[in-house]
PDB file of N, CA and C in Angstrom:
ATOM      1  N   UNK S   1       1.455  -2.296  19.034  1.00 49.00           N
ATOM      2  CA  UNK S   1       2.231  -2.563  17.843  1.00 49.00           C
ATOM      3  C   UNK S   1       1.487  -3.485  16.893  1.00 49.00           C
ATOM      4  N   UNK S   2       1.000  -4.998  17.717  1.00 52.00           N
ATOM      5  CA  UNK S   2       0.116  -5.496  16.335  1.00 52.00           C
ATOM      6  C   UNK S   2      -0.843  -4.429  16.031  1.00 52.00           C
ATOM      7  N   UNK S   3      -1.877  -3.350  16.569  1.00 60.00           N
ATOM      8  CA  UNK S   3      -2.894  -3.173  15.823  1.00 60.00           C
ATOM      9  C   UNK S   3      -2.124  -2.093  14.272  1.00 60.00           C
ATOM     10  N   UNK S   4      -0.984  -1.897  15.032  1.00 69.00           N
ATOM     11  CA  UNK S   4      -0.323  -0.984  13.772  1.00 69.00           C
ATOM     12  C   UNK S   4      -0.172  -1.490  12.960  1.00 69.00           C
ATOM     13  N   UNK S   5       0.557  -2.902  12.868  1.00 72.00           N
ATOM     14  CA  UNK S   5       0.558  -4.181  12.082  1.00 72.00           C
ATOM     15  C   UNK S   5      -0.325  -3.852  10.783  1.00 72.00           C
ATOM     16  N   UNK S   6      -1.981  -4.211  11.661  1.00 80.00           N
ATOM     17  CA  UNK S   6      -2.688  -4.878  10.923  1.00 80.00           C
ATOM     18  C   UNK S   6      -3.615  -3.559  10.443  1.00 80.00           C
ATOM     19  N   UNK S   7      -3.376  -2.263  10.482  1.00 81.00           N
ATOM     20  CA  UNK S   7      -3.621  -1.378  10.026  1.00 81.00           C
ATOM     21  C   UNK S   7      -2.670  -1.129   9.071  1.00 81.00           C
ATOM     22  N   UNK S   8      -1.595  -1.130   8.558  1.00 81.00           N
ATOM     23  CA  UNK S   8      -0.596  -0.941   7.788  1.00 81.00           C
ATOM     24  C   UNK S   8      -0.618  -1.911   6.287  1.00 81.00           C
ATOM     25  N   UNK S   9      -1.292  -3.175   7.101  1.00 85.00           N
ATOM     26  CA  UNK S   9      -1.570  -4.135   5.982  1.00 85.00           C
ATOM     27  C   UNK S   9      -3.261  -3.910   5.424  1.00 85.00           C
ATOM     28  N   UNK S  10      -4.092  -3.248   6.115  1.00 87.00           N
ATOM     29  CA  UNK S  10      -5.615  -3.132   5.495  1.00 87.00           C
ATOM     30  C   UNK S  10      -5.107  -1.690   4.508  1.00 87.00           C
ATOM     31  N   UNK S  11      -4.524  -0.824   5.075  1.00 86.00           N
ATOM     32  CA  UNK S  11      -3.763   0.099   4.335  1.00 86.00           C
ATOM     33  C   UNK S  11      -3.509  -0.595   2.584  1.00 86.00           C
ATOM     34  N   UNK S  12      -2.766  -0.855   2.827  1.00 88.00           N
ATOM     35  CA  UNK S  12      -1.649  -2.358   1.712  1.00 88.00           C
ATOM     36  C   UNK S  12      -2.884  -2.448   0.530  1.00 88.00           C
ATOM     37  N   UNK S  13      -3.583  -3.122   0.924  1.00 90.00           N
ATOM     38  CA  UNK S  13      -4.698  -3.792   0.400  1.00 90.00           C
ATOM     39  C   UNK S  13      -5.629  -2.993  -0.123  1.00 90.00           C
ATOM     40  N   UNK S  14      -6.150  -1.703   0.323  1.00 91.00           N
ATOM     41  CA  UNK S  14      -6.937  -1.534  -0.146  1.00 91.00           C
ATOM     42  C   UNK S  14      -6.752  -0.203  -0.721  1.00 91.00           C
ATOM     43  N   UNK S  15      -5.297   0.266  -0.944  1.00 90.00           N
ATOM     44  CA  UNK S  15      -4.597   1.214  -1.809  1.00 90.00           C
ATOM     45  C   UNK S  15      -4.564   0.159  -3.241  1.00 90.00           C
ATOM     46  N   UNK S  16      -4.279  -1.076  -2.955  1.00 93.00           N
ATOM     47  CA  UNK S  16      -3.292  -1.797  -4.176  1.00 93.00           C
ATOM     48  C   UNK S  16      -4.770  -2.058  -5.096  1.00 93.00           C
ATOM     49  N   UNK S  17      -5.855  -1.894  -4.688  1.00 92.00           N
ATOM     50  CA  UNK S  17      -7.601  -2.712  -5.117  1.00 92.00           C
ATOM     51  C   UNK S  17      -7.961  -1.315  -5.491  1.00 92.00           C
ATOM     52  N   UNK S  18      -7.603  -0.106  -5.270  1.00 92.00           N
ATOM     53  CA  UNK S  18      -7.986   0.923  -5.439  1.00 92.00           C
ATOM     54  C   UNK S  18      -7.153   1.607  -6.652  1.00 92.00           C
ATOM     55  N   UNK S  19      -6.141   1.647  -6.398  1.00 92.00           N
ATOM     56  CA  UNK S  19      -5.150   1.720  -7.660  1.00 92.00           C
ATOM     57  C   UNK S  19      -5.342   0.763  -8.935  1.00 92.00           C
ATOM     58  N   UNK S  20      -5.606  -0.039  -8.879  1.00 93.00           N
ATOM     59  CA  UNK S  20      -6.130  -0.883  -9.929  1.00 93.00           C
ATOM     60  C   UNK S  20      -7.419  -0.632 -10.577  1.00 93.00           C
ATOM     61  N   UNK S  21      -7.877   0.148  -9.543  1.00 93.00           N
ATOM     62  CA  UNK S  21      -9.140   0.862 -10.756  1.00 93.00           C
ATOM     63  C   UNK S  21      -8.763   1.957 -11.685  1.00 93.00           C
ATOM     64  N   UNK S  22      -7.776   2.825 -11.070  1.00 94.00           N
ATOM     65  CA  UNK S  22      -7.318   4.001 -12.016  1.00 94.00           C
ATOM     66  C   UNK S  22      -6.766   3.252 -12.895  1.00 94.00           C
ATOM     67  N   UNK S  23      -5.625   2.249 -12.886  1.00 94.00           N
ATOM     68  CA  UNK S  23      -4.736   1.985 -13.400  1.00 94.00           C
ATOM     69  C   UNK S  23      -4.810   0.316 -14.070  1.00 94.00           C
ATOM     70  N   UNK S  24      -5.441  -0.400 -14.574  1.00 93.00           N
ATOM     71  CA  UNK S  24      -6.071  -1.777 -15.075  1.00 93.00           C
ATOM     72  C   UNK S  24      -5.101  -2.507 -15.282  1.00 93.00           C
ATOM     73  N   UNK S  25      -3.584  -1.955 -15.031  1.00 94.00           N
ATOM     74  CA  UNK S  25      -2.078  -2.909 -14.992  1.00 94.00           C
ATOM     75  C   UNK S  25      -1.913  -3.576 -13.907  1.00 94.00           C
ATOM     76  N   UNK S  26      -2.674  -3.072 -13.021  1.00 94.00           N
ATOM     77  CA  UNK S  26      -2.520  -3.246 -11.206  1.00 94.00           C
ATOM     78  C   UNK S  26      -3.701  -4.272 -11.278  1.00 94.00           C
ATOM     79  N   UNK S  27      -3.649  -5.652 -10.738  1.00 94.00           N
ATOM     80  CA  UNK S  27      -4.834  -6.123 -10.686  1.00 94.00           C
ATOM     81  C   UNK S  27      -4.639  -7.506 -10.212  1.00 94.00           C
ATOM     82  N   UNK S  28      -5.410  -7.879  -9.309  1.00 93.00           N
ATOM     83  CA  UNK S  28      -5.053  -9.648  -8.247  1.00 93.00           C
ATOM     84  C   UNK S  28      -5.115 -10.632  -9.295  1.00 93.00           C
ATOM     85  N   UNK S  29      -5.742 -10.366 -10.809  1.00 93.00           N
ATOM     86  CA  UNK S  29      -5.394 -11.532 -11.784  1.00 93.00           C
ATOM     87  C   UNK S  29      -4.036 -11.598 -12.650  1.00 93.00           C
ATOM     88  N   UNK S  30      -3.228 -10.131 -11.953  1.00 94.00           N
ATOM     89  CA  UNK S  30      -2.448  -9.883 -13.442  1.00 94.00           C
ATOM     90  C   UNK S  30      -1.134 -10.694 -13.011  1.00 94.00           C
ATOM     91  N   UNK S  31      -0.484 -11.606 -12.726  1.00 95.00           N
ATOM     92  CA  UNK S  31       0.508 -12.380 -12.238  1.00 95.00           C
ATOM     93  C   UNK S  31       2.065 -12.308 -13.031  1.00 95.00           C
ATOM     94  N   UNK S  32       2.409 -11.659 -12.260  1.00 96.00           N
ATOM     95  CA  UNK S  32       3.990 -11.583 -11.996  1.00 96.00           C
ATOM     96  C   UNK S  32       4.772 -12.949 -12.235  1.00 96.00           C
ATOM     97  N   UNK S  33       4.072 -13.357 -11.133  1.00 95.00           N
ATOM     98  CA  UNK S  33       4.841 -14.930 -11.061  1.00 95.00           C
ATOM     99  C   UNK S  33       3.765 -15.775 -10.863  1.00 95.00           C
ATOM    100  N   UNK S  34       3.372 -16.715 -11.820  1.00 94.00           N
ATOM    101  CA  UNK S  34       1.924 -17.396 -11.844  1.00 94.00           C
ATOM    102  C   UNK S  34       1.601 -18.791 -10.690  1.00 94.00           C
ATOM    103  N   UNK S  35       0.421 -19.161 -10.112  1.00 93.00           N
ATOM    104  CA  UNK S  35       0.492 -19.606  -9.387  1.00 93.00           C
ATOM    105  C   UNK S  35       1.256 -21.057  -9.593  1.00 93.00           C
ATOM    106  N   UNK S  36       2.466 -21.093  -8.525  1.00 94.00           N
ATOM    107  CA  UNK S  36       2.949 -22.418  -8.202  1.00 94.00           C
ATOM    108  C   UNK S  36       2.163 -23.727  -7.241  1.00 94.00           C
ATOM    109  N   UNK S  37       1.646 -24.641  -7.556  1.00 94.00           N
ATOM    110  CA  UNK S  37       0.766 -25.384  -6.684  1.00 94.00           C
ATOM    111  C   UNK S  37       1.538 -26.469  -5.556  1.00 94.00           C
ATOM    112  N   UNK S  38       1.352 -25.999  -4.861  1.00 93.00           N
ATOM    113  CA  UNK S  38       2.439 -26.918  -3.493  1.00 93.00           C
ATOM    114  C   UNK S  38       2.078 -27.826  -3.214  1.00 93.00           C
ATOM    115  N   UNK S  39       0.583 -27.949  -2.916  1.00 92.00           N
ATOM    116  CA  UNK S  39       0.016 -28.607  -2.835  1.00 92.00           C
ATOM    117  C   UNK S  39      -1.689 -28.866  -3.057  1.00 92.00           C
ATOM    118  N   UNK S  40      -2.594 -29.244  -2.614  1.00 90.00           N
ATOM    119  CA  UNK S  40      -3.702 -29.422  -3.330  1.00 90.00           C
ATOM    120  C   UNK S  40      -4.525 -28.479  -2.625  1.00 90.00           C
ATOM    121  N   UNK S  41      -5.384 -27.257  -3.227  1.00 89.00           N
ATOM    122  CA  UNK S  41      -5.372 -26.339  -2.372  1.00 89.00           C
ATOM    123  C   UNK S  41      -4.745 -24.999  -1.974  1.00 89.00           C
ATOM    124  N   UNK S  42      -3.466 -25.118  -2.048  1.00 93.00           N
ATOM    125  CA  UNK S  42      -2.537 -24.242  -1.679  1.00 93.00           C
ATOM    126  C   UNK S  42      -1.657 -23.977  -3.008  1.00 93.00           C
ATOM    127  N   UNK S  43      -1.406 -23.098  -3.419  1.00 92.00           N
ATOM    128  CA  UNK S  43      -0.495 -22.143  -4.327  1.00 92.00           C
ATOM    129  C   UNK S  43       0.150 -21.113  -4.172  1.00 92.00           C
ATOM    130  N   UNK S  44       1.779 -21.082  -3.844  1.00 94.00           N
ATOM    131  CA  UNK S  44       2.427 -19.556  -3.894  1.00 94.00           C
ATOM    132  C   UNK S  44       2.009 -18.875  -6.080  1.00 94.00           C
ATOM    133  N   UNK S  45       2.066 -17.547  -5.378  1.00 95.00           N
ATOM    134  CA  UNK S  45       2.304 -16.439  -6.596  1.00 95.00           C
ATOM    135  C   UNK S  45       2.400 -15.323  -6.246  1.00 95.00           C
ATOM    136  N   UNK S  46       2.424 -14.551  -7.173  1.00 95.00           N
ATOM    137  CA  UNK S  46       3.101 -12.904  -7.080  1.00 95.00           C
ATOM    138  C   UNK S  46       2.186 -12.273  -8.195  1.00 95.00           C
ATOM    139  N   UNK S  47       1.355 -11.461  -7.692  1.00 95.00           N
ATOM    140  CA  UNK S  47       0.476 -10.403  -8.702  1.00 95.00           C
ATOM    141  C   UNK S  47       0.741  -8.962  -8.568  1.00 95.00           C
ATOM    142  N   UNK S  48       0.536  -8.313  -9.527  1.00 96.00           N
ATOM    143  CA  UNK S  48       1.116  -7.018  -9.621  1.00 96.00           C
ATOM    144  C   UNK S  48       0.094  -6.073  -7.835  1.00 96.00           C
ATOM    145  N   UNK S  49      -1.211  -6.382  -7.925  1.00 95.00           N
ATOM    146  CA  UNK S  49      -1.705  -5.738  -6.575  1.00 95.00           C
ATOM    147  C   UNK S  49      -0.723  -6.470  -5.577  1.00 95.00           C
ATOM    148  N   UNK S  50      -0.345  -7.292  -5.476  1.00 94.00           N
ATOM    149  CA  UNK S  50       0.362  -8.040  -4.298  1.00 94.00           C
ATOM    150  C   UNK S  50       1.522  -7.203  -4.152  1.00 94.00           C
ATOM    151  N   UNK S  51       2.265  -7.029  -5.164  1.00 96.00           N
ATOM    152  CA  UNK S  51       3.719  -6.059  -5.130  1.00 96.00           C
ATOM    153  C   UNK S  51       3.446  -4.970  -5.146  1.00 96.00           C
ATOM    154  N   UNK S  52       2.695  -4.175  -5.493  1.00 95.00           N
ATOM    155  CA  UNK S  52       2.053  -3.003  -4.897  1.00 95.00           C
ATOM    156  C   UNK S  52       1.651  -2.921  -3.480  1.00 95.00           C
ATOM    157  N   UNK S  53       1.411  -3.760  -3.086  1.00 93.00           N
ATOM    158  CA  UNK S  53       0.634  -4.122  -1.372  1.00 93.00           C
ATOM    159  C   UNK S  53       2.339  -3.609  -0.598  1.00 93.00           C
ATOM    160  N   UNK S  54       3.154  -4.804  -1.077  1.00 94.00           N
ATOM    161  CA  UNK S  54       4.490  -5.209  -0.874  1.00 94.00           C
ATOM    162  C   UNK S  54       5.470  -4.033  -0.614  1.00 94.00           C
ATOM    163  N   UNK S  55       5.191  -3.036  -1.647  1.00 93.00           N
ATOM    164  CA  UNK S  55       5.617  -1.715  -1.454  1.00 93.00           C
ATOM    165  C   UNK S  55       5.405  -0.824  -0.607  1.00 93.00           C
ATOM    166  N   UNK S  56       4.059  -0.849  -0.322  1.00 88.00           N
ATOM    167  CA  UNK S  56       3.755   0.032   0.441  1.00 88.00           C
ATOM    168  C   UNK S  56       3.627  -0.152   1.779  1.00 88.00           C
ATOM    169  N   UNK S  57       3.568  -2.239   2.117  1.00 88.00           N
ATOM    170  CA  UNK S  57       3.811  -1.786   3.562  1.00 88.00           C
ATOM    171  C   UNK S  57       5.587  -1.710   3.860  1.00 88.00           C
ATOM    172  N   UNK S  58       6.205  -1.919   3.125  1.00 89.00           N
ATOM    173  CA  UNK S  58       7.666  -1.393   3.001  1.00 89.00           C
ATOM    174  C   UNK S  58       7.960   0.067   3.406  1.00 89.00           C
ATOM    175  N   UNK S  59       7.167   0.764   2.074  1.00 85.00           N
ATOM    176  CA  UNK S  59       7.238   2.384   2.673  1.00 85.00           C
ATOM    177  C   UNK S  59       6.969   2.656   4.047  1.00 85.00           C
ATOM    178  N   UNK S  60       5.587   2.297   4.125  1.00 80.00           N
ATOM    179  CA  UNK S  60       4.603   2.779   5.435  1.00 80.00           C
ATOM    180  C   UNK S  60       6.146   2.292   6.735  1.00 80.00           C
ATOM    181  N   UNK S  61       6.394   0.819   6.578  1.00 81.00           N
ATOM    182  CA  UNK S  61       7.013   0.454   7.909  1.00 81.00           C
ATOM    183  C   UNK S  61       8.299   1.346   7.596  1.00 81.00           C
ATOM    184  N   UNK S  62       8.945   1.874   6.528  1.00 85.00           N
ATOM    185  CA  UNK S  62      10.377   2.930   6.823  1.00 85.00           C
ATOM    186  C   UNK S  62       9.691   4.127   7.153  1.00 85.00           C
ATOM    187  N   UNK S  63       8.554   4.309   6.839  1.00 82.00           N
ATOM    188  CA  UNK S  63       8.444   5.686   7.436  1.00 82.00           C
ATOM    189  C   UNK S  63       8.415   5.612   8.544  1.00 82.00           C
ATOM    190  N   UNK S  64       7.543   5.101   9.462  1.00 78.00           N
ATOM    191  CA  UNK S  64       7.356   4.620  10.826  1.00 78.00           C
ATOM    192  C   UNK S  64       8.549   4.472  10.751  1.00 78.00           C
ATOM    193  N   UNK S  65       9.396   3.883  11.005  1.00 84.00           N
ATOM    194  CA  UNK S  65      10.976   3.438  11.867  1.00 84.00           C
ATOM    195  C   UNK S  65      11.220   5.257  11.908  1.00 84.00           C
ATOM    196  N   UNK S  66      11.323   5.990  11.010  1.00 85.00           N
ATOM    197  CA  UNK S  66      12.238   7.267  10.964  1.00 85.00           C
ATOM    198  C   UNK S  66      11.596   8.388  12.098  1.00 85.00           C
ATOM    199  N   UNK S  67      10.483   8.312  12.680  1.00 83.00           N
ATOM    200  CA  UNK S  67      10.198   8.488  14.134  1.00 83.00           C
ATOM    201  C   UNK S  67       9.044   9.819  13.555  1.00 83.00           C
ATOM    202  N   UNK S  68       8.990  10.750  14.885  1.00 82.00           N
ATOM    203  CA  UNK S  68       7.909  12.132  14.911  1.00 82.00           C
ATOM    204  C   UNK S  68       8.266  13.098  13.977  1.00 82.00           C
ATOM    205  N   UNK S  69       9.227  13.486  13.496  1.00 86.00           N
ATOM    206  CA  UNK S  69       9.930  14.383  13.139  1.00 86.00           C
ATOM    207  C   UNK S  69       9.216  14.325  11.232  1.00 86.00           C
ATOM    208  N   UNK S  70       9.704  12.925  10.666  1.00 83.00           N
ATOM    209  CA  UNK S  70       9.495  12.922   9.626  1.00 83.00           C
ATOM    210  C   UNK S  70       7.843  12.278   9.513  1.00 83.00           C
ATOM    211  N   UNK S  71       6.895  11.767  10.423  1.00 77.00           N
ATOM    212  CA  UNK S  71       6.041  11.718  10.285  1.00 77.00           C
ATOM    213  C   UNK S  71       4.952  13.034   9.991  1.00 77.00           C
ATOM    214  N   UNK S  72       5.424  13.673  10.942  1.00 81.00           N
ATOM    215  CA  UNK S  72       4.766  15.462  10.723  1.00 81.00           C
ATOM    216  C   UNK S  72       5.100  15.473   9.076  1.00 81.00           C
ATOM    217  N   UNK S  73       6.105  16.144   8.796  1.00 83.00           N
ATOM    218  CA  UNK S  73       6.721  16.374   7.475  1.00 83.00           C
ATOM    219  C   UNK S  73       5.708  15.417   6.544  1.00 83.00           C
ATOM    220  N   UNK S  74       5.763  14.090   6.821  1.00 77.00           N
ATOM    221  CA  UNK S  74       4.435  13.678   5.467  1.00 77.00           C
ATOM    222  C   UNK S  74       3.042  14.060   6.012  1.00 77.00           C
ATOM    223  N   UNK S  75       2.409  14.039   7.178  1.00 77.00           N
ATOM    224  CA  UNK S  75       1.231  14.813   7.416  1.00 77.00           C
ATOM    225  C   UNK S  75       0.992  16.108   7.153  1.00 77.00           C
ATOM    226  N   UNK S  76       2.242  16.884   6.976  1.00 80.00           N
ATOM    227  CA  UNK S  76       2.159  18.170   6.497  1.00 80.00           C
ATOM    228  C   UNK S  76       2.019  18.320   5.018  1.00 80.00           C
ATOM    229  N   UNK S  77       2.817  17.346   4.034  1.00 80.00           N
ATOM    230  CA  UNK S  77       2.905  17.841   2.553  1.00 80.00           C
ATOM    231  C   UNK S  77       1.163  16.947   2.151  1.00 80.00           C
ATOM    232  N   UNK S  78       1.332  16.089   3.162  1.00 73.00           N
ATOM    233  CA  UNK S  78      -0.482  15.530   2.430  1.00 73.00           C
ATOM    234  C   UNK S  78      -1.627  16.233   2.520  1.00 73.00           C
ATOM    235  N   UNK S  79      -1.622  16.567   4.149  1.00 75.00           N
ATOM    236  CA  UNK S  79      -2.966  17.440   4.347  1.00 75.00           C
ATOM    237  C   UNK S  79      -3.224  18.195   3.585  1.00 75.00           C
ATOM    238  N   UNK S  80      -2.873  19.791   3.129  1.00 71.00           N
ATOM    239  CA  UNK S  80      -3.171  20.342   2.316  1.00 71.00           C
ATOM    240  C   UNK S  80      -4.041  19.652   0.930  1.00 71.00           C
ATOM    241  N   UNK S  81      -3.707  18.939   0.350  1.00 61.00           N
ATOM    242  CA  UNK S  81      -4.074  18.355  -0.677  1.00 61.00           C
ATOM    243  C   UNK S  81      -5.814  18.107  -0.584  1.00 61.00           C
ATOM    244  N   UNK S  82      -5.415  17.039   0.641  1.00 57.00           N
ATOM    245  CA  UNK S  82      -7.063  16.770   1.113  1.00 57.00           C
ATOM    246  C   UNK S  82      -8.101  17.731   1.748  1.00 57.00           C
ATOM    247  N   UNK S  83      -7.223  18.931   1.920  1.00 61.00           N
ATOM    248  CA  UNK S  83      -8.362  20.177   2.352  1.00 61.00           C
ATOM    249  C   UNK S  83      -8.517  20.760   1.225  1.00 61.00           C
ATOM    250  N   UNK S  84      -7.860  20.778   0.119  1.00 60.00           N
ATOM    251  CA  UNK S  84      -8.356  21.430  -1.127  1.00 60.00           C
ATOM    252  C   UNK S  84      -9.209  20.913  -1.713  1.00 60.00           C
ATOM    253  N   UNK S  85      -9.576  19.370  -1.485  1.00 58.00           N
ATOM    254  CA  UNK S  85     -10.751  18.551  -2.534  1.00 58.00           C
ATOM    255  C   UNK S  85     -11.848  18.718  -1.554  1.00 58.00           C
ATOM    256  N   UNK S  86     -11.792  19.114  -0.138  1.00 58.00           N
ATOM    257  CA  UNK S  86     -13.016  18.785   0.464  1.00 58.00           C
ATOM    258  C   UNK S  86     -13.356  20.308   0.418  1.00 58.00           C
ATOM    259  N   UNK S  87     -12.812  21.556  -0.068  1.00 57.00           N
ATOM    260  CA  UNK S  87     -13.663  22.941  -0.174  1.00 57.00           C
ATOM    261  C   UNK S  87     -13.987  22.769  -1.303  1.00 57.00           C
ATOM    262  N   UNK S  88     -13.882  21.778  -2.293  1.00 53.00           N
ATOM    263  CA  UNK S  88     -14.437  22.081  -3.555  1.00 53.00           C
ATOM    264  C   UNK S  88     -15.948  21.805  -3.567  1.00 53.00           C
TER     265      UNK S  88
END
């Protein structure tokens, strides 16, 4: 279960860094909620890649909870996709 964890969150991360290249709204400087300083060193904030991250390990972990059944069902509507770019 942790390595699912911490696959779910490298997932997170490097969809939200990747999307921000298509998309230049998405980005670890673009701040939602700007950094609060707690202390010296340390700062909470909220950036648009962060809530993107936020989302998706949201999705990823409801999909996982909903079991084999609906996991097939998204391995099925994705694959296709990715066998069409790799015969090109």
């Amino acid at each position: 279960m942790v390595i699912q964890t911490g696959t779910i969150a490298a997932v997170a991360v490097a969809f939200a860094r990747f999307l921000g290249v298509l998309w230049p709204a998405i980005a670890e400087d673009r701040y939602l909620v700007p950094p609060v300083h707690i202390s010296s060193g340390y700062a909470l904030s909220l950036s648009t890649a962060q809530l993107v991250g936020l989302l998706l390990i949201a999705f990823l972990t409801w999909t996982n909870t909903r079991g084999l059944d609906y996991g097939k069902f998204i391995q099925n509507v994705f694959t296709p996709p990715r066998r069409g770019r790799w015969s090109a």
